[in-house]
XYZ file of C-alpha atoms in Angstrom:
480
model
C -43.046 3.199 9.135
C -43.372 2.547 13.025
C -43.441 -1.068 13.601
C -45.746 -1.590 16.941
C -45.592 -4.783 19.145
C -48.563 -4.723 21.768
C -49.968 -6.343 24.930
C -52.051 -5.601 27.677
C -50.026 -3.272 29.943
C -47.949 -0.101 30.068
C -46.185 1.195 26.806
C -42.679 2.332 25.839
C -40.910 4.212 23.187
C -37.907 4.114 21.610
C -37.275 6.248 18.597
C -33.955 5.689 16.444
C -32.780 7.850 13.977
C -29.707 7.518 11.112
C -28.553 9.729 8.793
C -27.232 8.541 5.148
C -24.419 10.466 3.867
C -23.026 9.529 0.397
C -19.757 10.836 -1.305
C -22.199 13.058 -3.727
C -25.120 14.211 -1.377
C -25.735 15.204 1.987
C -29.409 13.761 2.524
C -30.754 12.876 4.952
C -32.771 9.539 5.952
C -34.459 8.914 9.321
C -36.401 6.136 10.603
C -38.262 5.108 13.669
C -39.070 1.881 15.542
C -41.735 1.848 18.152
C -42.870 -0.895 20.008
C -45.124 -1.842 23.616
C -43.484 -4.181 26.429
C -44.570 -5.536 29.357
C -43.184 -4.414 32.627
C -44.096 -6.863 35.030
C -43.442 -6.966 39.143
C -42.781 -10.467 39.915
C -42.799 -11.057 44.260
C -42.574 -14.037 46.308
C -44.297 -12.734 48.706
C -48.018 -12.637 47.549
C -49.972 -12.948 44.607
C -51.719 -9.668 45.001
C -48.523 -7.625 45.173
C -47.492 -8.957 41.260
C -50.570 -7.223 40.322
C -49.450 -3.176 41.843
C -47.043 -1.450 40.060
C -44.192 -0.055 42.203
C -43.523 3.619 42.667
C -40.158 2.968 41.071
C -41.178 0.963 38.240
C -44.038 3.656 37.461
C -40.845 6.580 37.661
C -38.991 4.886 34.978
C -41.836 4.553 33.068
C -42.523 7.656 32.799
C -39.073 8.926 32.264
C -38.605 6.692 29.338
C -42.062 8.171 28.021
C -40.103 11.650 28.372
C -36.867 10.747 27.066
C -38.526 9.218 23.291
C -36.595 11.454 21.610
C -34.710 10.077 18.186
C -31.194 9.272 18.821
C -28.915 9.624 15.603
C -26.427 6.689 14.552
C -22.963 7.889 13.681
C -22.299 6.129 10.194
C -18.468 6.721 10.441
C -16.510 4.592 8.543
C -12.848 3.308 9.975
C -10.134 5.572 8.430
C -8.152 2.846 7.015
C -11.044 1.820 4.944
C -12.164 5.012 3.320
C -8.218 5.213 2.189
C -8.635 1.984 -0.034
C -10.234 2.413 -3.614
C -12.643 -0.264 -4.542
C -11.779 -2.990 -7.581
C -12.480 -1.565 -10.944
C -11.815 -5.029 -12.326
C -14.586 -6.281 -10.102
C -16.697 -3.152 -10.905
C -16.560 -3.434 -14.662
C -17.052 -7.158 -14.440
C -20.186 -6.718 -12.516
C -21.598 -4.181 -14.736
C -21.020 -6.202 -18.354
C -22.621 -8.882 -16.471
C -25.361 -7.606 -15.451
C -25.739 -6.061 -19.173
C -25.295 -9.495 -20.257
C -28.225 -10.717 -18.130
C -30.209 -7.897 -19.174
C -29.944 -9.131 -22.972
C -27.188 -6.802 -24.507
C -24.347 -8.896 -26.080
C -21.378 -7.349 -24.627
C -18.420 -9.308 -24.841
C -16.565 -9.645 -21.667
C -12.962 -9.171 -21.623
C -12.528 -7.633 -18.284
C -12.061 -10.509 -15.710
C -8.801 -11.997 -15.203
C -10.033 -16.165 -15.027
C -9.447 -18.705 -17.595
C -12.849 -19.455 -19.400
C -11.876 -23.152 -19.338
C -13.659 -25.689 -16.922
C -11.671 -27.157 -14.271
C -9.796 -30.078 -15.088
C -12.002 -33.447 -14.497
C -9.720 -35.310 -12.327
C -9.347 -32.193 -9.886
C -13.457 -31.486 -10.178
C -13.897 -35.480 -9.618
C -11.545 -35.328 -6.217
C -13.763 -32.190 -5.162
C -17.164 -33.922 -5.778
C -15.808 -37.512 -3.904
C -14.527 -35.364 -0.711
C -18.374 -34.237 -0.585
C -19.616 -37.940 -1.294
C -16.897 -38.837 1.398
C -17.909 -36.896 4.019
C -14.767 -34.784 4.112
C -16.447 -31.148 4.923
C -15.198 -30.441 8.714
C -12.800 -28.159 9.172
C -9.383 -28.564 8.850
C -6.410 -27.333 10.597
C -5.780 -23.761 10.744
C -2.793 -23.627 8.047
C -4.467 -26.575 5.899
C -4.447 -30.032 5.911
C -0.737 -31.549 6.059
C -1.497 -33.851 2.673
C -2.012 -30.521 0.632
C 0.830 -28.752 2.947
C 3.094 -31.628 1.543
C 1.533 -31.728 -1.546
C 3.190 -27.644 -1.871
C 6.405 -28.299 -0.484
C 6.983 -31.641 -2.958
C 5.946 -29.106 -5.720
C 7.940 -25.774 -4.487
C 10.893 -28.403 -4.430
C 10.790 -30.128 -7.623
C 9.447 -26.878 -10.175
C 10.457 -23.794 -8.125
C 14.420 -25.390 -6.213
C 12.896 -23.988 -3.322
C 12.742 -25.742 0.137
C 9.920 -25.795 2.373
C 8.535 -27.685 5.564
C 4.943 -28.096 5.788
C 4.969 -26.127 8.847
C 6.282 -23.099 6.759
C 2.979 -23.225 4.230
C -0.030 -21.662 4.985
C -3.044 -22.360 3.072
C -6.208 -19.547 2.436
C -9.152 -18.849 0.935
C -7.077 -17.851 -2.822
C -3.946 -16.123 -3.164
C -5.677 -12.718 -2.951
C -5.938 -13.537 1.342
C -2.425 -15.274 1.163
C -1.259 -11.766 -0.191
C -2.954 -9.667 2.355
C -2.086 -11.543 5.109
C 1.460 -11.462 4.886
C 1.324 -7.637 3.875
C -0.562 -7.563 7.267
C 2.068 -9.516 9.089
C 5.396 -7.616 7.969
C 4.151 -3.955 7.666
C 3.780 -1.809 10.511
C 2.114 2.119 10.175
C 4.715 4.094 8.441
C 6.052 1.380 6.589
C 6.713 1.846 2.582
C 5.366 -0.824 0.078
C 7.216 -0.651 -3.428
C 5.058 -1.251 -5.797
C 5.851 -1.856 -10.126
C 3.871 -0.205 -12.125
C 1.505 -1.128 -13.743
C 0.513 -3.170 -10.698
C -2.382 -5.521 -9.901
C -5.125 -3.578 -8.415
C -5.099 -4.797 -5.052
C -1.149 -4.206 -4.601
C -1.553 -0.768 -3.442
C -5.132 -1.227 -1.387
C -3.445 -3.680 0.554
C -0.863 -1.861 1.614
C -2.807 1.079 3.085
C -5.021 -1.778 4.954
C -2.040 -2.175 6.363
C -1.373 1.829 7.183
C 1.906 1.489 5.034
C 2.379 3.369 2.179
C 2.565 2.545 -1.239
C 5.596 3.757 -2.932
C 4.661 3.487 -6.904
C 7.787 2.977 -9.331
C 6.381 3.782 -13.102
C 7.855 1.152 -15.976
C 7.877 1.811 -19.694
C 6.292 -0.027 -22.370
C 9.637 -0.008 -24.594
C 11.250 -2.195 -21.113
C 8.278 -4.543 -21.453
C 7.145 -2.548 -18.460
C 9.570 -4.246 -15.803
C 11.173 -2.688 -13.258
C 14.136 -0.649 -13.599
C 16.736 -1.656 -10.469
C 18.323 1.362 -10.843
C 14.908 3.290 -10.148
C 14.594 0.875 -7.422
C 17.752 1.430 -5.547
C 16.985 4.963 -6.164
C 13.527 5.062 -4.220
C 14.543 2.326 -1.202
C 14.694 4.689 1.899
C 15.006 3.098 5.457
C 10.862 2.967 5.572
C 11.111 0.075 2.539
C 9.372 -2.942 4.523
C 8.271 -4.531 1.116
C 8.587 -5.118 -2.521
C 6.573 -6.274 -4.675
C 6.870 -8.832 -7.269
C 4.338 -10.202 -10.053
C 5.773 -12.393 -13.006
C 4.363 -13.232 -14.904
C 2.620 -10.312 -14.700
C -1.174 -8.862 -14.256
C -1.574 -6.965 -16.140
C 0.900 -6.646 -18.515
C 1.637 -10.520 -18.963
C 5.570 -9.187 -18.799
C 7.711 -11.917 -17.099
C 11.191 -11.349 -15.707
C 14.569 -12.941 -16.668
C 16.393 -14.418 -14.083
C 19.535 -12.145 -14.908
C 16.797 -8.955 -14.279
C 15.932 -10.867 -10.975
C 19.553 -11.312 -9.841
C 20.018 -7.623 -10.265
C 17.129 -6.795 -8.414
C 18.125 -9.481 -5.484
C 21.868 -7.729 -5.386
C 20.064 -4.376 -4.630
C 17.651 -5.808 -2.433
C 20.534 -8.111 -0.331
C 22.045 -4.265 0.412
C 19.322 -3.288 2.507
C 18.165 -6.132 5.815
C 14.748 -4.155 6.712
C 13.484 -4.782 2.893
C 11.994 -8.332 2.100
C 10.505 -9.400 -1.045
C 6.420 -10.596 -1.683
C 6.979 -12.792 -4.814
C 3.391 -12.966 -6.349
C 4.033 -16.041 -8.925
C 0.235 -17.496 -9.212
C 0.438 -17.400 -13.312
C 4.018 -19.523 -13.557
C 2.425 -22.676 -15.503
C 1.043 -19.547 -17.769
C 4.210 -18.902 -19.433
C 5.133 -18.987 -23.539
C 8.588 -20.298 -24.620
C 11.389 -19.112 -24.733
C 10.081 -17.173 -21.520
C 10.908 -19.542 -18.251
C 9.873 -18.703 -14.870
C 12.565 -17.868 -11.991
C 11.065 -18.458 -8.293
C 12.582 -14.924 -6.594
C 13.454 -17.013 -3.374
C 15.731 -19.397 -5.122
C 18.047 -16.672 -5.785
C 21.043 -16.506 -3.855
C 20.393 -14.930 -0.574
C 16.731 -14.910 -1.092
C 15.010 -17.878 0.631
C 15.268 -15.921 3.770
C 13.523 -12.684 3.585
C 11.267 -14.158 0.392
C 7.137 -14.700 1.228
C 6.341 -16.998 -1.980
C 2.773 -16.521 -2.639
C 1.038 -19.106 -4.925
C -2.246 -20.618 -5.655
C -4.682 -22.961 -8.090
C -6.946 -20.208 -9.859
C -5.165 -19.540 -12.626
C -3.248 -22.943 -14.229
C -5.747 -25.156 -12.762
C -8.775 -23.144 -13.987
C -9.884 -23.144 -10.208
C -11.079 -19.142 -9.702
C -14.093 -20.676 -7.886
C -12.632 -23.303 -5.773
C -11.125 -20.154 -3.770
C -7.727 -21.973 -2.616
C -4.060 -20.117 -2.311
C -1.069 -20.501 -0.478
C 2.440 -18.567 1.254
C 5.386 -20.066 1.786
C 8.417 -18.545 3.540
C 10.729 -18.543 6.622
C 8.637 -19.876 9.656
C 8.351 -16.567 11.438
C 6.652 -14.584 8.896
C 4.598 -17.072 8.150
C 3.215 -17.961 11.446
C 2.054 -14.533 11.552
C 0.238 -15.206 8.498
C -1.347 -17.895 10.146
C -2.366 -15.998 13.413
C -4.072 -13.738 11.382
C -5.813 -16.529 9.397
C -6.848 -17.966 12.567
C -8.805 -14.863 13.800
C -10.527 -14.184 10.310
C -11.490 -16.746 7.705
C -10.254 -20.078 9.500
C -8.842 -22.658 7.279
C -9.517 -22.900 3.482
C -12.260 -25.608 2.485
C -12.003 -28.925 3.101
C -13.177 -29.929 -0.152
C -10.575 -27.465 -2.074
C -7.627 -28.745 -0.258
C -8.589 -32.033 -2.035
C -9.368 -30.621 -5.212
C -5.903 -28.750 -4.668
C -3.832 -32.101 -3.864
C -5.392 -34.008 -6.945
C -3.955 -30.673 -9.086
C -0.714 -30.947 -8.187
C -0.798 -34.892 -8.898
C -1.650 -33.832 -12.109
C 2.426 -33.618 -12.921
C 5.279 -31.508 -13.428
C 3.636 -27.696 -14.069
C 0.313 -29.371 -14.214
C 0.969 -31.838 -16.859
C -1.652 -32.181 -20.167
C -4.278 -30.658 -18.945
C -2.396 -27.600 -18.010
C 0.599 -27.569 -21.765
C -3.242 -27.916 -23.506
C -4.700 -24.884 -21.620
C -1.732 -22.643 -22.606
C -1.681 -23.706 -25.947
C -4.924 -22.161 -26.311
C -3.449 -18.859 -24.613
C -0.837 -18.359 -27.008
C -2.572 -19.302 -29.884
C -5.040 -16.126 -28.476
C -2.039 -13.860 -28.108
C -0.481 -13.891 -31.060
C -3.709 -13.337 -32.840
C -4.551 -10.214 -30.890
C -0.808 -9.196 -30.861
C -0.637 -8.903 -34.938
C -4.319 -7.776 -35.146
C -3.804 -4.664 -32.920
C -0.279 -4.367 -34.278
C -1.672 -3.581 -37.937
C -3.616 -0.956 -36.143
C -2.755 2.585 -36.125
C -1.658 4.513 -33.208
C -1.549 1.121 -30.518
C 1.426 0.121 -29.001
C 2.198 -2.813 -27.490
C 4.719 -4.872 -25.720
C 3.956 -8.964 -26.308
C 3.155 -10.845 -23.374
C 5.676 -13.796 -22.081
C 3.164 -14.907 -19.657
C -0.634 -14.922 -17.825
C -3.531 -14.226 -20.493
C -3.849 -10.187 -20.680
C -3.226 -7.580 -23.413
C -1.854 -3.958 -21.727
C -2.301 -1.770 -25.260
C -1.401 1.435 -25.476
C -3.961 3.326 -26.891
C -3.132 7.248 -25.680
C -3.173 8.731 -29.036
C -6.565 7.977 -29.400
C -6.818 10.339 -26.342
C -8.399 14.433 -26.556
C -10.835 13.444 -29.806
C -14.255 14.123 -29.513
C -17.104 12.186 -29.983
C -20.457 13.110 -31.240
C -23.659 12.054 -28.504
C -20.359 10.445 -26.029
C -18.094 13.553 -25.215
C -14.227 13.882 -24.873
C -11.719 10.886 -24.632
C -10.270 12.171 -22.162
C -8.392 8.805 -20.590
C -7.975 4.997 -20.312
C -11.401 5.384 -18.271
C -13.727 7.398 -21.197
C -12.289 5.177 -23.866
C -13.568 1.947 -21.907
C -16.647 3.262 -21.628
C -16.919 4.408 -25.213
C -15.963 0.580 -26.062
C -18.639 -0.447 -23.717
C -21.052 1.850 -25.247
C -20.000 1.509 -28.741
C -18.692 -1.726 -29.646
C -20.462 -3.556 -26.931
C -17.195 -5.227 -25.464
C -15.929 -4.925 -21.668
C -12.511 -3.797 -20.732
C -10.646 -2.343 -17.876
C -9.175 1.096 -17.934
C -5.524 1.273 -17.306
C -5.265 3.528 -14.247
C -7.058 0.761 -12.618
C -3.410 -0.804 -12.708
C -1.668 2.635 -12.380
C -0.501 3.616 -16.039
C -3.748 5.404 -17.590
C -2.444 5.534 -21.135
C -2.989 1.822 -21.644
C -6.499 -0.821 -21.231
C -5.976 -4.238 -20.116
C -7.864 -7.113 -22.507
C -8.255 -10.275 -20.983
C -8.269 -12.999 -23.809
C -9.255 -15.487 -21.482
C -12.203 -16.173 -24.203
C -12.674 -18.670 -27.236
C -10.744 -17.273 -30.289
C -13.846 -16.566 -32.001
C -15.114 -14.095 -29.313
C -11.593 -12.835 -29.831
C -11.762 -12.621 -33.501
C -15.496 -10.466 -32.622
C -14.154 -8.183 -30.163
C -11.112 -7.006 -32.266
C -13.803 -6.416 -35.195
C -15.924 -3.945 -32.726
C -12.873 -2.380 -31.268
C -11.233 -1.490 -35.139
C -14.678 -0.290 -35.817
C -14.848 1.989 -32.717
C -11.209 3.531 -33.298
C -12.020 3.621 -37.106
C -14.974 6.047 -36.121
C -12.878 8.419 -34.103
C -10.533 9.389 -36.790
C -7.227 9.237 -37.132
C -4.841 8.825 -34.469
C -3.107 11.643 -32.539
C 0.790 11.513 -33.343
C 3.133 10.605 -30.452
């Protein structure tokens, strides 16, 4: 609908035009905007020549008038974007919540955050930097007592060494990730990936314009990475491996003698550093201990330590992450900070120091949390293990489920259709049984769904009793 401005003297239009194109349908949309403007002849010279219109003036007057044509708006999008997939996890998540708000009691077991509150002393330190006055910026990298604050921590639970100037802090571990893939991969460049990975592994890398070299684990390894596939797939592309343990989604963690073997493989080839994603190390069940992958021999050097407060601390919200690693790489990381987000909040960083004054891997607050994880695990771990057809491998670490559930794949369902996949059985769960999961291709391995039991035991306890329900009325399950 035109939208007209007018006033008392000569008129103009200007018609625009754009055309909506969606993956699915080549529509069309057009719109136009018209509106009246003054054109005024100002002179010094008299009053009565302000009020003739110039022989020029009334030329381009009325060539505009001729030229009101619509002019259509390219809607291109960037090629690097329309290469990356968008989040199922966030997808799903969105969706059972807006069920949720909507008045359907679907149980949410999709997103990967504790359900716990933060911790009061770390909440407390947040709300007195507000009462405080402490919400300027900061410097770029963060503010040297959180910077500190890291390196004290790296030292003392990781045996890794670190300057403050070799820290950067960001907006969660997610931009601390992406930044450093950013700042070490160059077009061309090959990112080895585990699978199953976290979603954004992959994504990241073709932000980048590198390419993400996938190496498939098995369920019967615990799903971690074979180093004799990986020596087998390094070519002289390999900028970058990836690392997650413990592990999303798979909760998997790795032993240090698995590490050492990777490190000897990796130490054979200078081009190839290592991104060591450890944000779920405080999330770990005994015997299972956590190795830092840059206190290896060798390591420190061409090791980008990524790290952050969402998951231990309970602090998904709070939005605060960190790198660590040699100074050059992460300088980069900090350039790039400087010319997107700027620092992380003020208020975090002092939410972030109080956490790690809470004590050795996060002290109480954090032994009390994980308590509560395991005690979650091992229920779902023999519930789905008296199930027929599942497979599973039993967590060491971070608060996920990956099941294997394949065999319930190719049966038929009266008023759904086929399940055909990891992505038809979530949404028969979702439609059935009422409960929220993420397909397993999300993470590349499609014959498994990842349940987050970040949620009280008794929503637990509910869930399973929809999900047995659901698999119950599909019949038996397929042989493998």
């Amino acid at each position: 609908m035109p939208i007209s401005l007018h006033n008392s003297t000569s008129i103009s239009r200007v018609g625009f035009a754009s055309q909506f194109l969606g993956s699915n349908s080549a529509s069309k949309a057009s719109f136009s905007v018209s509106f009246h403007s003054s054109l005024q002849s100002l002179s010094f010279n008299s009053v009565e020549t302000s009020r003739r219109q110039s022989p020029r003036i009334k030329a381009m007057s009325k060539a505009e008038s001729s030229s009101s044509e619509q002019v259509k708006v390219v809607i291109s999008l960037s090629p690097r974007v329309n290469s990356v997939k968008p989040s199922k996890t966030v997808a799903i998540t969105d969706h059972a919540t807006a069920l949720a708000q909507a008045g359907v009691p679907v149980i949410r077991l999709a997103a990967g955050e504790p359900d716990f509150d933060t911790p009061a002393v770390i909440a407390e330190a947040g709300i007195n930097a507000i009462r405080e006055g402490y919400t300027r910026y900061t410097p770029n990298a963060g503010t040297m007592e959180l910077r500190t604050a890291i390196c004290h921590k790296l030292k003392e639970e990781n045996g890794i060494s670190y300057t403050p100037d070799q820290i950067v802090v960001s907006n969660g571990a997610k931009q601390s990730i992406l930044q450093a893939v950013l700042a070490v991969c160059s077009p061309g460049d090959e990112v080895i990936v585990p699978a199953p990975y976290w979603v954004s592994y992959p994504e990241m890398a073709r932000l980048a314009d590198a390419t993400p070299v996938i190496l498939p684990t098995l369920i019967s390894d615990n799903f971690l990475l074979d180093p004799e596939l990986l020596e087998s797939k390094i070519t002289e592309k390999s900028r970058l491996l990836i690392l997650c343990s413990p592990s999303n989604p798979t909760g998997s963690v790795y032993p240090k003698k698995l590490l050492e073997k990777i490190a000897e493989i990796v130490a054979k080839h200078p081009r190839l550093l290592v991104l060591s994603d450890e944000i779920y190390e405080h999330i770990i069940y005994a015997p299972a201990t956590h190795t830092s992958f840059a206190s290896l021999p060798g390591m420190w050097e061409r090791t980008l330590t990524v790290n952050g407060f969402s998951k231990a601390f309970a602090m998904t919200g709070w939005r605060l992450g960190y790198i660590a690693g040699p100074k050059h790489f992460v300088a980069a990381c900090n350039k790039i900070q400087s010319q997107s987000t700027s620092g992380a909040s003020s208020i975090a960083q002092r939410a972030g120091v109080a956490a790690l004054g809470l004590g050795y891997a996060g002290g109480e607050a954090i032994s009390t949390m994980v308590k509560a994880f395991r005690e979650r695990r091992d229920f779902l771990v023999k519930s789905f293990g008296e199930l027929e057809g599942v497979k599973i491998s039993e967590p060491q670490g971070a608060f996920y489920l990956f099941i294997d559930f394949s065999s319930y794949y190719g049966v038929e369902v009266e008023g759904f259709g086929k399940i055909e996949n990891s992505e038809s059985l979530c949404r028969y769960f979702l439609d059935n049984a009422q409960v929220a999961l993420v397909p397993g291709d999300a993470f590349g391995d499609d014959s498994c769904i990842r349940i987050s039991y970040a949620a009280s035991l008794t929503t637990l306890q509910a869930a399973f009793e929809r999900i047995k329900k659901a698999l119950i009325s599909l019949g038996p399950a397929v042989a493998v």
